[in-house]
Amino acid sequence: MIEYIKGELTEVTPAYATVEAAGVGYGLNISLNTYTAIQTKKEVKLYVYEAIREDAYVLYGFATKKEREMFELLITVSGVGTNTARMMLSGMSVAELCNAISTGNAKLIQSVKGVGKMTAQRIIVDLRDKIVALGIAEEIPAGGSVAAPVNNAVRDEAVAALTMLGFSPAPTQKVVVQILQEQPTLPVEQVVKLALKQIK
């Protein structure tokens, strides 16, 4: 299994990149997000997803592990193939997509070409808890703005504690991040106490 390819970026288009590593040119399908991240670079490191089918062996490249994890989650949803997943990651950043899933914004997900109402709803239902469990939904931006960084260790511990208390991870994560953005120095126990009052 190929984890990543690191080498010289010899060709790049908004949908495809060729990376030369140890004398071999690897062709990788990429999203617009990855294209934006690598287009001006000479040396790149792309995390790889291998799609092995009977009729083809296709490589997908991602600028970050988070984007690859999101891609892998998307293709577990019935009705979402590799091309649709790549299209979604071209239309939205990982943070925007996480925000749409966690807030149940089916309309925003449907705005991606090839994603219908049923598929958008399936994506929300199937992935809402998974994006939190895997830590992909780190700082979910409020109202599309970039969220202030939060203490990840405190956040993860607080979410884990609240999940063990029986709360659903997705809304819990949102409340915890909000608390830590407003009061970044709070210890875990205080965050948990505040969150217990706010989680609906």
Tab-separated table of C-alpha atoms in Angstrom:
chain	number	residue	atom	x	y	z
A	1	MET	CA	0.000	0.000	0.000
A	2	ILE	CA	1.264	3.493	-0.886
A	3	GLU	CA	0.997	5.899	2.072
A	4	TYR	CA	2.351	8.976	0.299
A	5	ILE	CA	4.474	10.037	-2.663
A	6	LYS	CA	7.152	12.675	-2.177
A	7	GLY	CA	9.043	14.115	-5.083
A	8	GLU	CA	9.203	16.701	-7.856
A	9	LEU	CA	5.937	18.076	-9.195
A	10	THR	CA	6.524	17.806	-12.949
A	11	GLU	CA	3.005	18.567	-14.192
A	12	VAL	CA	-0.140	19.889	-12.532
A	13	THR	CA	-3.669	20.809	-13.632
A	14	PRO	CA	-6.667	21.569	-11.398
A	15	ALA	CA	-7.611	17.871	-11.536
A	16	TYR	CA	-4.345	15.966	-12.075
A	17	ALA	CA	-0.761	15.997	-10.827
A	18	THR	CA	2.339	14.120	-11.916
A	19	VAL	CA	4.964	13.597	-9.221
A	20	GLU	CA	8.365	12.130	-10.050
A	21	ALA	CA	9.872	10.055	-7.246
A	22	ALA	CA	12.998	7.910	-7.683
A	23	GLY	CA	12.755	8.143	-11.467
A	24	VAL	CA	9.093	7.091	-11.643
A	25	GLY	CA	6.341	9.539	-12.625
A	26	TYR	CA	3.160	8.934	-10.641
A	27	GLY	CA	-0.096	10.323	-12.017
A	28	LEU	CA	-2.565	11.279	-9.305
A	29	ASN	CA	-6.117	12.574	-9.471
A	30	ILE	CA	-6.393	15.592	-7.190
A	31	SER	CA	-9.081	17.964	-5.874
A	32	LEU	CA	-9.112	21.730	-6.352
A	33	ASN	CA	-8.161	22.127	-2.681
A	34	THR	CA	-4.994	20.085	-3.241
A	35	TYR	CA	-4.286	21.919	-6.516
A	36	THR	CA	-4.460	25.258	-4.669
A	37	ALA	CA	-2.075	23.942	-2.006
A	38	ILE	CA	0.576	22.564	-4.393
A	39	GLN	CA	0.369	24.517	-7.668
A	40	THR	CA	3.341	26.810	-6.962
A	41	LYS	CA	5.594	24.165	-5.402
A	42	LYS	CA	8.452	22.243	-6.980
A	43	GLU	CA	8.672	19.502	-4.352
A	44	VAL	CA	5.469	18.008	-2.987
A	45	LYS	CA	4.274	15.290	-0.641
A	46	LEU	CA	0.878	13.855	-1.510
A	47	TYR	CA	-1.021	11.373	0.662
A	48	VAL	CA	-2.354	8.594	-1.526
A	49	TYR	CA	-5.591	6.674	-1.860
A	50	GLU	CA	-5.392	3.684	-4.210
A	51	ALA	CA	-8.579	2.773	-6.083
A	52	ILE	CA	-8.018	-0.732	-7.432
A	53	ARG	CA	-10.709	-2.026	-9.757
A	54	GLU	CA	-10.798	-4.860	-12.285
A	55	ASP	CA	-10.399	-2.461	-15.195
A	56	ALA	CA	-8.223	0.242	-13.625
A	57	TYR	CA	-5.653	1.142	-10.993
A	58	VAL	CA	-6.158	4.792	-10.071
A	59	LEU	CA	-4.237	6.938	-7.592
A	60	TYR	CA	-5.767	9.891	-5.772
A	61	GLY	CA	-3.462	12.438	-4.148
A	62	PHE	CA	-4.192	14.762	-1.224
A	63	ALA	CA	-2.206	17.662	0.211
A	64	THR	CA	-3.235	16.742	3.775
A	65	LYS	CA	-4.117	13.590	5.714
A	66	LYS	CA	-7.366	15.250	6.806
A	67	GLU	CA	-8.503	15.616	3.203
A	68	ARG	CA	-7.681	11.970	2.477
A	69	GLU	CA	-9.568	10.835	5.595
A	70	MET	CA	-12.586	12.887	4.509
A	71	PHE	CA	-12.395	11.348	1.023
A	72	GLU	CA	-12.232	7.831	2.491
A	73	LEU	CA	-15.264	8.550	4.669
A	74	LEU	CA	-17.266	9.997	1.777
A	75	ILE	CA	-16.784	6.921	-0.407
A	76	THR	CA	-18.175	4.675	2.359
A	77	VAL	CA	-21.559	6.354	1.830
A	78	SER	CA	-23.891	4.511	-0.542
A	79	GLY	CA	-24.169	6.464	-3.790
A	80	VAL	CA	-20.863	8.338	-3.383
A	81	GLY	CA	-18.064	7.177	-5.669
A	82	THR	CA	-14.481	8.387	-5.930
A	83	ASN	CA	-15.318	11.030	-8.560
A	84	THR	CA	-18.211	12.451	-6.533
A	85	ALA	CA	-16.042	12.539	-3.397
A	86	ARG	CA	-13.315	14.388	-5.304
A	87	MET	CA	-15.917	16.801	-6.697
A	88	MET	CA	-17.153	17.503	-3.161
A	89	LEU	CA	-13.607	18.199	-1.956
A	90	SER	CA	-13.133	20.519	-4.925
A	91	GLY	CA	-16.282	22.485	-4.137
A	92	MET	CA	-15.678	22.815	-0.395
A	93	SER	CA	-12.773	22.726	2.018
A	94	VAL	CA	-12.668	19.895	4.593
A	95	ALA	CA	-13.724	22.383	7.315
A	96	GLU	CA	-16.682	23.643	5.242
A	97	LEU	CA	-17.778	20.092	4.466
A	98	CYS	CA	-17.523	19.107	8.143
A	99	ASN	CA	-19.541	22.177	9.046
A	100	ALA	CA	-22.248	21.259	6.515
A	101	ILE	CA	-22.403	17.663	7.803
A	102	SER	CA	-22.384	18.570	11.509
A	103	THR	CA	-25.111	21.218	11.091
A	104	GLY	CA	-27.199	19.023	8.778
A	105	ASN	CA	-26.947	21.503	5.899
A	106	ALA	CA	-28.155	19.186	3.095
A	107	LYS	CA	-28.709	22.121	0.697
A	108	LEU	CA	-25.044	23.095	0.785
A	109	ILE	CA	-23.966	19.486	0.164
A	110	GLN	CA	-26.509	19.228	-2.684
A	111	SER	CA	-24.913	22.259	-4.333
A	112	VAL	CA	-22.106	19.922	-5.448
A	113	LYS	CA	-22.668	18.590	-8.967
A	114	GLY	CA	-23.864	14.985	-8.934
A	115	VAL	CA	-25.117	14.985	-5.331
A	116	GLY	CA	-28.900	14.632	-4.984
A	117	LYS	CA	-31.170	15.189	-1.996
A	118	MET	CA	-31.144	11.540	-0.845
A	119	THR	CA	-27.354	11.263	-1.129
A	120	ALA	CA	-26.831	14.529	0.782
A	121	GLN	CA	-29.058	13.285	3.605
A	122	ARG	CA	-27.265	9.918	3.659
A	123	ILE	CA	-23.891	11.691	3.913
A	124	ILE	CA	-25.144	13.680	6.934
A	125	VAL	CA	-26.665	10.656	8.701
A	126	ASP	CA	-23.725	8.319	8.004
A	127	LEU	CA	-20.863	10.711	8.697
A	128	ARG	CA	-22.034	13.167	11.373
A	129	ASP	CA	-20.574	11.162	14.281
A	130	LYS	CA	-17.670	9.700	12.305
A	131	ILE	CA	-16.081	13.055	11.420
A	132	VAL	CA	-15.899	13.855	15.139
A	133	ALA	CA	-14.721	10.396	16.207
A	134	LEU	CA	-11.852	10.537	13.701
A	135	GLY	CA	-10.957	14.104	14.664
A	136	ILE	CA	-11.512	15.389	11.135
A	137	ALA	CA	-13.974	18.005	12.379
A	138	GLU	CA	-11.422	19.916	14.380
A	139	GLU	CA	-12.388	23.562	14.456
A	140	ILE	CA	-15.778	23.761	12.817
A	141	PRO	CA	-16.087	27.333	11.574
A	142	ALA	CA	-19.126	29.291	12.754
A	143	GLY	CA	-20.965	31.019	9.953
A	144	GLY	CA	-18.201	30.254	7.482
A	145	SER	CA	-15.541	32.228	9.350
A	146	VAL	CA	-12.230	30.671	10.250
A	147	ALA	CA	-12.340	29.454	13.826
A	148	ALA	CA	-9.788	30.515	16.392
A	149	PRO	CA	-7.385	27.716	17.332
A	150	VAL	CA	-8.372	25.745	20.411
A	151	ASN	CA	-6.434	23.537	22.808
A	152	ASN	CA	-6.793	20.181	21.022
A	153	ALA	CA	-5.807	18.069	24.038
A	154	VAL	CA	-8.419	19.725	26.292
A	155	ARG	CA	-11.001	19.581	23.498
A	156	ASP	CA	-10.453	15.870	22.815
A	157	GLU	CA	-10.528	14.979	26.515
A	158	ALA	CA	-13.715	16.979	27.119
A	159	VAL	CA	-15.480	15.469	24.097
A	160	ALA	CA	-14.414	11.958	25.151
A	161	ALA	CA	-15.712	12.527	28.697
A	162	LEU	CA	-19.050	13.868	27.458
A	163	THR	CA	-19.394	11.038	24.932
A	164	MET	CA	-18.861	8.541	27.768
A	165	LEU	CA	-21.651	10.319	29.641
A	166	GLY	CA	-23.946	9.418	26.769
A	167	PHE	CA	-23.928	12.583	24.668
A	168	SER	CA	-23.671	12.406	20.866
A	169	PRO	CA	-20.149	13.389	19.677
A	170	ALA	CA	-21.165	15.854	16.919
A	171	PRO	CA	-23.154	18.418	18.970
A	172	THR	CA	-20.767	17.876	21.913
A	173	GLN	CA	-17.744	18.781	19.773
A	174	LYS	CA	-19.453	21.958	18.579
A	175	VAL	CA	-20.259	23.144	22.124
A	176	VAL	CA	-16.777	22.283	23.457
A	177	VAL	CA	-15.025	24.143	20.620
A	178	GLN	CA	-17.270	27.172	21.207
A	179	ILE	CA	-16.447	27.204	24.939
A	180	LEU	CA	-12.695	26.907	24.288
A	181	GLN	CA	-12.783	29.691	21.704
A	182	GLU	CA	-14.365	32.013	24.250
A	183	GLN	CA	-12.223	30.837	27.198
A	184	PRO	CA	-9.064	29.152	25.819
A	185	THR	CA	-7.378	28.606	29.219
A	186	LEU	CA	-10.158	26.576	30.871
A	187	PRO	CA	-9.193	23.155	32.284
A	188	VAL	CA	-11.010	20.019	31.088
A	189	GLU	CA	-13.341	19.695	34.078
A	190	GLN	CA	-14.563	23.291	33.710
A	191	VAL	CA	-15.178	22.781	29.991
A	192	VAL	CA	-17.186	19.624	30.748
A	193	LYS	CA	-19.258	21.432	33.407
A	194	LEU	CA	-20.059	24.325	31.063
A	195	ALA	CA	-20.823	21.963	28.194
A	196	LEU	CA	-23.278	19.964	30.325
A	197	LYS	CA	-25.322	23.151	30.773
A	198	GLN	CA	-25.298	23.971	27.062
A	199	ILE	CA	-25.745	20.640	25.259
A	200	LYS	CA	-29.332	20.194	24.182
